[in-house]
mmCIF file of C-alpha atoms in Angstrom:
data_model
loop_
_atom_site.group_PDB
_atom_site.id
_atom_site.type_symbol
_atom_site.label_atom_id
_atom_site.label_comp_id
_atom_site.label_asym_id
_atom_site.label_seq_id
_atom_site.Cartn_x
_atom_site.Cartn_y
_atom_site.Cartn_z
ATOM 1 C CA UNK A 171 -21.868 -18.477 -5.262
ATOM 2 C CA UNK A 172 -22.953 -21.941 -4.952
ATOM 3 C CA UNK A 173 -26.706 -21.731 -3.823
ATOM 4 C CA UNK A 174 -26.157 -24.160 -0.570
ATOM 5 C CA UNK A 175 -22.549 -25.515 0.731
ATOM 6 C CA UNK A 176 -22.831 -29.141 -0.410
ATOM 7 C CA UNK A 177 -22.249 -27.895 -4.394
ATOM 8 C CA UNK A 178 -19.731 -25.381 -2.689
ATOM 9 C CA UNK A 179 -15.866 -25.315 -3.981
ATOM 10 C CA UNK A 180 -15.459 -25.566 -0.394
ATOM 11 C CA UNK A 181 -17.217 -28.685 -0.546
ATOM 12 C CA UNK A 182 -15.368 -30.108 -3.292
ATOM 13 C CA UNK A 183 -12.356 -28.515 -3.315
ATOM 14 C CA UNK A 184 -11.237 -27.508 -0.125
ATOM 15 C CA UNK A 185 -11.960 -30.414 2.615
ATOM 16 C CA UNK A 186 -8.694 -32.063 3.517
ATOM 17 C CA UNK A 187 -8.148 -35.025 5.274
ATOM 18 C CA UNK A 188 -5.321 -34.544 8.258
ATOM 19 C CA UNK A 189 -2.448 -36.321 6.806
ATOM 20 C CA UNK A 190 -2.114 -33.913 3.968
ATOM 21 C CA UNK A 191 -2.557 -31.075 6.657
ATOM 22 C CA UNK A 192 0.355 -32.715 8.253
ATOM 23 C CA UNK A 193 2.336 -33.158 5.470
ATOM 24 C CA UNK A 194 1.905 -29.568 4.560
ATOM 25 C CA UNK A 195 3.317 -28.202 7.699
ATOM 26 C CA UNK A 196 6.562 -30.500 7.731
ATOM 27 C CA UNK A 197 9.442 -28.247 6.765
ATOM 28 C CA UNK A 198 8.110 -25.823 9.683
ATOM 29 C CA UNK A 199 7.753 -28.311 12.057
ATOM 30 C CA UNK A 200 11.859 -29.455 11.706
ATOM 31 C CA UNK A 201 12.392 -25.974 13.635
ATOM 32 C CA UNK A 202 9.549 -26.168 16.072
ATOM 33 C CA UNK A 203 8.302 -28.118 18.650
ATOM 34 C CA UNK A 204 4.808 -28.962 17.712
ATOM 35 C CA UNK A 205 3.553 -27.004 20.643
ATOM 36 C CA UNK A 206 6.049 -24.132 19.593
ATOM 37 C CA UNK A 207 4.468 -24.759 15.691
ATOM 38 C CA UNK A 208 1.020 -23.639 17.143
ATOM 39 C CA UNK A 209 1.196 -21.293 19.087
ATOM 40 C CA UNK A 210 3.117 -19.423 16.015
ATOM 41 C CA UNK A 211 -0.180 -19.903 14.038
ATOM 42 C CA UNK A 212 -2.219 -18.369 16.933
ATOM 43 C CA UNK A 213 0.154 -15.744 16.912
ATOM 44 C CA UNK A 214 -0.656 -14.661 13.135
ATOM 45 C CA UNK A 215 -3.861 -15.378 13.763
ATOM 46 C CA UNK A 216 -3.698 -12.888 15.839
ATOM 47 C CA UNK A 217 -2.043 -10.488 13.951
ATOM 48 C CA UNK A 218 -4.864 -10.835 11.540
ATOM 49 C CA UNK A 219 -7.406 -10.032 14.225
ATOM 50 C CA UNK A 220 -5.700 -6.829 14.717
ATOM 51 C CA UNK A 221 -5.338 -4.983 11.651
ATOM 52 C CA UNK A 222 -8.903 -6.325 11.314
ATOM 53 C CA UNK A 223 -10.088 -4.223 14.435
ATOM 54 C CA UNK A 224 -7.601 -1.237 13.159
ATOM 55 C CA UNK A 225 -9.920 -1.664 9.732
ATOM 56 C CA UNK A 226 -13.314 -1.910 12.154
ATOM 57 C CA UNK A 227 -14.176 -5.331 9.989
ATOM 58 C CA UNK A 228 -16.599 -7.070 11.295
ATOM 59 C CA UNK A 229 -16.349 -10.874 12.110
ATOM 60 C CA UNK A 230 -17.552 -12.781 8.609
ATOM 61 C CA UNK A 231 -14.182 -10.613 7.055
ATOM 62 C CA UNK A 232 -11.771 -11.468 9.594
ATOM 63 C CA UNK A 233 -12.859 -14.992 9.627
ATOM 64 C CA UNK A 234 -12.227 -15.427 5.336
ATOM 65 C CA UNK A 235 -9.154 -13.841 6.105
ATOM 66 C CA UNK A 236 -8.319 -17.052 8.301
ATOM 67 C CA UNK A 237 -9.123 -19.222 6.199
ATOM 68 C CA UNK A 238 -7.367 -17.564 3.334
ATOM 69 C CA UNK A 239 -4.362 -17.878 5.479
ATOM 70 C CA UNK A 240 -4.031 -21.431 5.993
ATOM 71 C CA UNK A 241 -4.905 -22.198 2.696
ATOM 72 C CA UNK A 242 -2.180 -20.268 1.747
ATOM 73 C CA UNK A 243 -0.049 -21.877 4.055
ATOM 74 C CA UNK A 244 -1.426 -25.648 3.464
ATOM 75 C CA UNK A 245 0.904 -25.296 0.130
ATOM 76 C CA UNK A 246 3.856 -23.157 1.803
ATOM 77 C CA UNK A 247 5.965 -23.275 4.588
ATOM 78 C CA UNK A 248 6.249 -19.659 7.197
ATOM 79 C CA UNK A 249 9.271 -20.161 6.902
ATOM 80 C CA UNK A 250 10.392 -19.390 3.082
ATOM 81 C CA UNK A 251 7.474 -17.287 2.973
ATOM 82 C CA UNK A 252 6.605 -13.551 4.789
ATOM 83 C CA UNK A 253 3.980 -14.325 6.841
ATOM 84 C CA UNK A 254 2.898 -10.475 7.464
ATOM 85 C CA UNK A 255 2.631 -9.882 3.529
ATOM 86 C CA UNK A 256 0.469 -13.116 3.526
ATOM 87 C CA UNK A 257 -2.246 -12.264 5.791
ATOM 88 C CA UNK A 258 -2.143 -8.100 4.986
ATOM 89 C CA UNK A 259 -3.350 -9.591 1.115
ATOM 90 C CA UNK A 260 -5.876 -12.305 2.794
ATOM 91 C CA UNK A 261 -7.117 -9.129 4.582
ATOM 92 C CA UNK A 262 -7.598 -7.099 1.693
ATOM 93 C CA UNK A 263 -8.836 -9.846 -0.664
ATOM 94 C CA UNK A 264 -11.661 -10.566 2.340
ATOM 95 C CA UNK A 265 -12.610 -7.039 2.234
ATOM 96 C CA UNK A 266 -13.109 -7.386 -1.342
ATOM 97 C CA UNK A 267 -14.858 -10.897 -1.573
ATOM 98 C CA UNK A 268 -16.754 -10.112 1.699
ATOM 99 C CA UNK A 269 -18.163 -6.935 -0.084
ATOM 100 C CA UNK A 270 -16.478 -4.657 2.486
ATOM 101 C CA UNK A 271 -14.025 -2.761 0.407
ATOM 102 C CA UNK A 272 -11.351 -1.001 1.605
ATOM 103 C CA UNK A 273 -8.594 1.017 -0.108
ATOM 104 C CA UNK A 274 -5.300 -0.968 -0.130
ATOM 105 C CA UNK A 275 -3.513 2.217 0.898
ATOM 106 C CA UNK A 276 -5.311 2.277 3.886
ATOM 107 C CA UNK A 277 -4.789 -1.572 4.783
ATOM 108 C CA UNK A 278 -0.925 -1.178 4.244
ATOM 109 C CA UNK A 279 -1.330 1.725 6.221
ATOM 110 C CA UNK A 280 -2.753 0.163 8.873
ATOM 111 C CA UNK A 281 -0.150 -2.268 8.625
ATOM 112 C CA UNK A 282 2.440 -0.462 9.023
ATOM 113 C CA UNK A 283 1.765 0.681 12.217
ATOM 114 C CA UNK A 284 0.562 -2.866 13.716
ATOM 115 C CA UNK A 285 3.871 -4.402 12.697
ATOM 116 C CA UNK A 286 6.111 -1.448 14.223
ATOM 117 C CA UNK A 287 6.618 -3.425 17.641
ATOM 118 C CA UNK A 288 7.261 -6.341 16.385
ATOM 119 C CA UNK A 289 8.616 -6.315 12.535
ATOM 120 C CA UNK A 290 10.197 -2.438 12.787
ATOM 121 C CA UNK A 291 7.000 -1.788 10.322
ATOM 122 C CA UNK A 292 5.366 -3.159 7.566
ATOM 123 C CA UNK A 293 8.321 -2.807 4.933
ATOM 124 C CA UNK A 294 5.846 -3.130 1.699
ATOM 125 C CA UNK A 295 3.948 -0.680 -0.338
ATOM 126 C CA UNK A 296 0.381 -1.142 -1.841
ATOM 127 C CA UNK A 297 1.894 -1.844 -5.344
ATOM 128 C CA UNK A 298 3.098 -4.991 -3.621
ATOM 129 C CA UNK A 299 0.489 -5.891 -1.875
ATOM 130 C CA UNK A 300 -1.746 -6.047 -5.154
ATOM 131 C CA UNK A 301 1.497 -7.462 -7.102
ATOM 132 C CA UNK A 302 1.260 -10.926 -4.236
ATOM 133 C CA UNK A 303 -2.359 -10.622 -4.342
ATOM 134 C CA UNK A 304 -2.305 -12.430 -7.994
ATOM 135 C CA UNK A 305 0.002 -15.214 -6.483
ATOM 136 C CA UNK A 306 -2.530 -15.354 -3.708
ATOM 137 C CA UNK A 307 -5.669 -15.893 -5.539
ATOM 138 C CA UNK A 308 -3.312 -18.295 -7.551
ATOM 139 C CA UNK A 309 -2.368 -20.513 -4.451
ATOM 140 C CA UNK A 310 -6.279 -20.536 -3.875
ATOM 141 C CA UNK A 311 -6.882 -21.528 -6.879
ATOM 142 C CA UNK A 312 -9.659 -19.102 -7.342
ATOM 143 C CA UNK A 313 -12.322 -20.979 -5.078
ATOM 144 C CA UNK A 314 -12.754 -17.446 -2.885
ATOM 145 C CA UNK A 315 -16.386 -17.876 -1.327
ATOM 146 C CA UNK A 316 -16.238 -18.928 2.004
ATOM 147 C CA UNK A 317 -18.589 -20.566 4.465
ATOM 148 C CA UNK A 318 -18.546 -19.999 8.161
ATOM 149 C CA UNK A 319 -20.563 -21.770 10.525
ATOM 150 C CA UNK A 320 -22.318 -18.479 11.960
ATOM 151 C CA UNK A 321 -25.272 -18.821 10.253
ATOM 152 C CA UNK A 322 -25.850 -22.483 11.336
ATOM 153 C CA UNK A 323 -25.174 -21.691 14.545
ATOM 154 C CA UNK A 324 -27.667 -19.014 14.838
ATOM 155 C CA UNK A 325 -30.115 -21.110 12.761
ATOM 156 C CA UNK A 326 -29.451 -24.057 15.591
ATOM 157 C CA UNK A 327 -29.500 -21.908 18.336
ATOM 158 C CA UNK A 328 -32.653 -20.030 17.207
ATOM 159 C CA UNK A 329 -34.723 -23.662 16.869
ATOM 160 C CA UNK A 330 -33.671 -24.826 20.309
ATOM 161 C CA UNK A 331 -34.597 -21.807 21.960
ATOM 162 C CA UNK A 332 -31.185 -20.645 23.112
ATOM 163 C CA UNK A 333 -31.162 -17.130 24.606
ATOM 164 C CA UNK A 334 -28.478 -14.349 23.908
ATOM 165 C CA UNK A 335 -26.074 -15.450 26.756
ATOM 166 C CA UNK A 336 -25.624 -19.046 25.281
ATOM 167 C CA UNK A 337 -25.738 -18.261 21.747
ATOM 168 C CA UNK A 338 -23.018 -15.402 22.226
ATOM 169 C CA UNK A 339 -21.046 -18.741 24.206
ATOM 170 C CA UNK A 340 -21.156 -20.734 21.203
ATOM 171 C CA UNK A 341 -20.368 -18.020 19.137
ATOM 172 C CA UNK A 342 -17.030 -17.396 20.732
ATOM 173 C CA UNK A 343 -16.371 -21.259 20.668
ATOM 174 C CA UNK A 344 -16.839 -20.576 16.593
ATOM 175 C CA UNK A 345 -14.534 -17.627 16.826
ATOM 176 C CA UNK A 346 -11.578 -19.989 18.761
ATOM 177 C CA UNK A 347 -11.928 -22.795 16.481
ATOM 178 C CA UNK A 348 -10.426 -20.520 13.517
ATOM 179 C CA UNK A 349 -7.049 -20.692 15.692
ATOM 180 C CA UNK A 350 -7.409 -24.326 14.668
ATOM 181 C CA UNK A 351 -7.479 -26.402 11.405
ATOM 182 C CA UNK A 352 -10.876 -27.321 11.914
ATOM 183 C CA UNK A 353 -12.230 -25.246 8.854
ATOM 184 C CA UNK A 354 -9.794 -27.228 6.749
ATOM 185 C CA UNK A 355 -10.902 -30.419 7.958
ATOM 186 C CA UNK A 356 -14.474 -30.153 8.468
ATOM 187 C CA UNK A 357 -18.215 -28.421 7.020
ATOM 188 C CA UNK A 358 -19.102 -25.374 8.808
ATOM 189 C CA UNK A 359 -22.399 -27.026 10.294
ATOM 190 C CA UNK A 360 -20.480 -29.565 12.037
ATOM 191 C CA UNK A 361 -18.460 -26.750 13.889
ATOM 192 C CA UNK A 362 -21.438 -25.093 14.951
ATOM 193 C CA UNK A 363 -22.725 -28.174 16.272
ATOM 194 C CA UNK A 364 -19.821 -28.744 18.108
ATOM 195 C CA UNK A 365 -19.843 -25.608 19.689
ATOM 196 C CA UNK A 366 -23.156 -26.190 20.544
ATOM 197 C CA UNK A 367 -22.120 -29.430 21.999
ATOM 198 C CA UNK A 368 -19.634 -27.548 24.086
ATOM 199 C CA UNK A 369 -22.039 -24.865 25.178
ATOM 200 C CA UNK A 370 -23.993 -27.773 26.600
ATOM 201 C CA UNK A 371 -21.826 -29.719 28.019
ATOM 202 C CA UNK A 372 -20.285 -26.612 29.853
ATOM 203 C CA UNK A 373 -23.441 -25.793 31.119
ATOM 204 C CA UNK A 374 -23.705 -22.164 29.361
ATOM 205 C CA UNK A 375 -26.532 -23.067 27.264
ATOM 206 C CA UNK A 376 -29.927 -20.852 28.561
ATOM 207 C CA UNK A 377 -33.190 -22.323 26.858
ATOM 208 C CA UNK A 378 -36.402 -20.511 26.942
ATOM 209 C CA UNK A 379 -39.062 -22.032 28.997
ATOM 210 C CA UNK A 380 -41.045 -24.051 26.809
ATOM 211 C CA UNK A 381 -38.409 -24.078 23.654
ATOM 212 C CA UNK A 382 -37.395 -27.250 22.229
ATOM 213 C CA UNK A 383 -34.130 -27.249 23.904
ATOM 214 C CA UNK A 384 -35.913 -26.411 27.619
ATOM 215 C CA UNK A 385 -38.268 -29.328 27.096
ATOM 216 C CA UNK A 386 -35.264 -32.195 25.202
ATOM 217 C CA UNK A 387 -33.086 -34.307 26.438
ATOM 218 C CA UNK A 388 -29.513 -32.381 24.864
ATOM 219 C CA UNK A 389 -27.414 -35.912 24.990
ATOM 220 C CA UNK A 390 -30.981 -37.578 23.196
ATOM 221 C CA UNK A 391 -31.162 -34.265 20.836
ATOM 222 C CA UNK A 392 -27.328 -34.489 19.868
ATOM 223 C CA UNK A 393 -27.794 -38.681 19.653
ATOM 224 C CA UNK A 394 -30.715 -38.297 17.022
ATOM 225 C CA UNK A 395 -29.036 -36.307 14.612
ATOM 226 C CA UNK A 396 -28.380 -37.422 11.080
ATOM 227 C CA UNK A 397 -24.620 -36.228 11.452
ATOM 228 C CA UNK A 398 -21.313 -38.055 12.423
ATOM 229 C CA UNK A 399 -21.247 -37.428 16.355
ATOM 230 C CA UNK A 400 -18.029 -38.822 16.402
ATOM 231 C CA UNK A 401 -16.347 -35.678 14.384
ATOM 232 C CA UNK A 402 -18.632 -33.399 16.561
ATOM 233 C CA UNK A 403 -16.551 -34.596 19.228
ATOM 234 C CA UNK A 404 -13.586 -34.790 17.580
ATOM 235 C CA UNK A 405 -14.032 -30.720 16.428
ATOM 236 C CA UNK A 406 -15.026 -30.030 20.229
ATOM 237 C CA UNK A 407 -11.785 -31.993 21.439
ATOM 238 C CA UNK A 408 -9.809 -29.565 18.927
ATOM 239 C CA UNK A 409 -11.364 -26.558 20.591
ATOM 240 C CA UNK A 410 -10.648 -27.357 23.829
ATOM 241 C CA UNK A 411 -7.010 -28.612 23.397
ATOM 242 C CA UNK A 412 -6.423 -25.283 21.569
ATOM 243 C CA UNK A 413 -7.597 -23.166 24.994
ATOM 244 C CA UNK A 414 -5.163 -25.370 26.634
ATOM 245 C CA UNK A 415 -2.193 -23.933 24.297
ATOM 246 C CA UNK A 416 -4.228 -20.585 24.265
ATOM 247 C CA UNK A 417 -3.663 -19.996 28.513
ATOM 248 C CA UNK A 418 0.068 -20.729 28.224
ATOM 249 C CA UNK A 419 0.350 -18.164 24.880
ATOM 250 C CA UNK A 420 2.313 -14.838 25.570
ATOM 251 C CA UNK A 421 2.715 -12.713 22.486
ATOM 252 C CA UNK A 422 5.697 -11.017 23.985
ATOM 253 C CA UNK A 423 7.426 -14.503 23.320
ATOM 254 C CA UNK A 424 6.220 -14.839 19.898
ATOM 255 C CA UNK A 425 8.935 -12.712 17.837
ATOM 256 C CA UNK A 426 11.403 -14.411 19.466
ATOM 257 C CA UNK A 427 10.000 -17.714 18.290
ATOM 258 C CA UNK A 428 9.684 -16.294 14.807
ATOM 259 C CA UNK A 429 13.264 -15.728 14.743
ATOM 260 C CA UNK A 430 14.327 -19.061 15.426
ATOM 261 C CA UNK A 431 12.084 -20.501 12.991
ATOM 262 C CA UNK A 432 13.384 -18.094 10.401
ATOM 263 C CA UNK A 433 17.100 -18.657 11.582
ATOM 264 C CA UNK A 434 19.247 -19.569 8.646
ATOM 265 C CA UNK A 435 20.390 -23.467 8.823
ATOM 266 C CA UNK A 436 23.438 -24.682 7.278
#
């Protein structure tokens, strides 16, 4: 592992700019409405999050799972591909790479019975799990360490001042932004800080009395730093707009949605 993020292959290797993002996402997008397009992301996204609570993972695993999965799917389209194969073998590579192992019998297990409602079952066994895991670690070209922008955030937070309730805020603003591309587009730190920006803005930051955040100026603080405000706003804007597609989601809708992206066209 690369001893601090700027000599990461994330770094080098894995920061696009938002036309390729776009043009990666074209042949699903002839189906979809763009609105349509992301709330079919959130919805795996989703599906991710739940065979990670069936597994009891804890949050640094689910979120390399996300990010596994849209790599993946910056090079393929959902719709030639199976989606529920995909993120069942980002799961169980993240268990492995997040050194939280867990027998693949027990993830397609687990698997099985989250995709019952919606797929009639998980229709693979754990010999093909491990047989796409090769293709996997292929389509990510073997750059598999990822960073997330917890531990900024509670590095930040932990300077300012910030107590539990606004920390745990801006934690859950980190948590939302994986149902965006922001971790494609962006370094971790910046996410945090735009969280952080959020938290403030929203008024749900807490500062102890006497802590550097109690006793700053927040819009002076955020002003002085040696970063790009512009993109902090820009990742915050993301977040937002994605809670706006977020309060109209119903997952009861989704694998109806599914099936008319997969429809056959002649």
């Amino acid at each position: 592992m690369a001893a601090n993020y700027w000599a990461s292959s994330q770094q080098n290797h894995w920061l696009l700019d938002r036309w390729n993002l776009a043009k990666s996402s074209e042949e699903d997008r002839k189906y979809l409405s763009e609105k349509d397009y992301v709330k079919i992301k959130i919805w795996f996204n989703h599906l991710i999050q739940k065979l990670a609570k069936r597994l009891q993972l804890r949050q640094q695993v689910v979120a390399t799972a996300f990010v596994y999965f849209k790599r993946f799917y910056t090079k393929n389209s959902l719709r030639s591909t199976d989606p529920t194969l995909v993120l069942v073998t980002c799961v169980y590579l993240a268990t492995k790479i997040e050194e939280c192992p867990i027998h693949i019998k027990m993830v397609t297990q687990e698997a099985k019975h989250i995709f019952q409602a919606d797929f009639g079952g998980f229709p693979y066994d754990s010999a093909k799990v491990a047989e796409f895991e090769f293709y996997l670690l292929e389509e990510l070209e073997f750059y598999l360490i990822v960073w997330h922008p917890y531990r900024s955030l509670t590095l930040i937070c932990n300077d300012l001042g910030m107590r539990e309730s606004g920390l745990q805020y801006a934690w859950f603003l980190v948590n939302d932004s994986y149902r965006t591309d922001v971790c494609l587009l962006y370094p971790p730190h910046m996410i945090a800080l735009a969280a952080i920006y959020l938290t403030v803005v929203l008024n749900h930051a807490d500062f102890a009395p006497g802590s550097l955040g109690d006793r700053t100026d927040m819009r002076q603080w955020f002003a002085d730093l040696n970063v790009d405000i512009e993109a902090v706003i820009e990742i915050s804007q993301e977040i937002l707009s994605i809670t706006e597609v977020w309060s109209d989601w119903k997952e009861e809708k989704m694998p109806m949605l599914w099936k008319e992206l997969k429809l056959p066209r002649q």
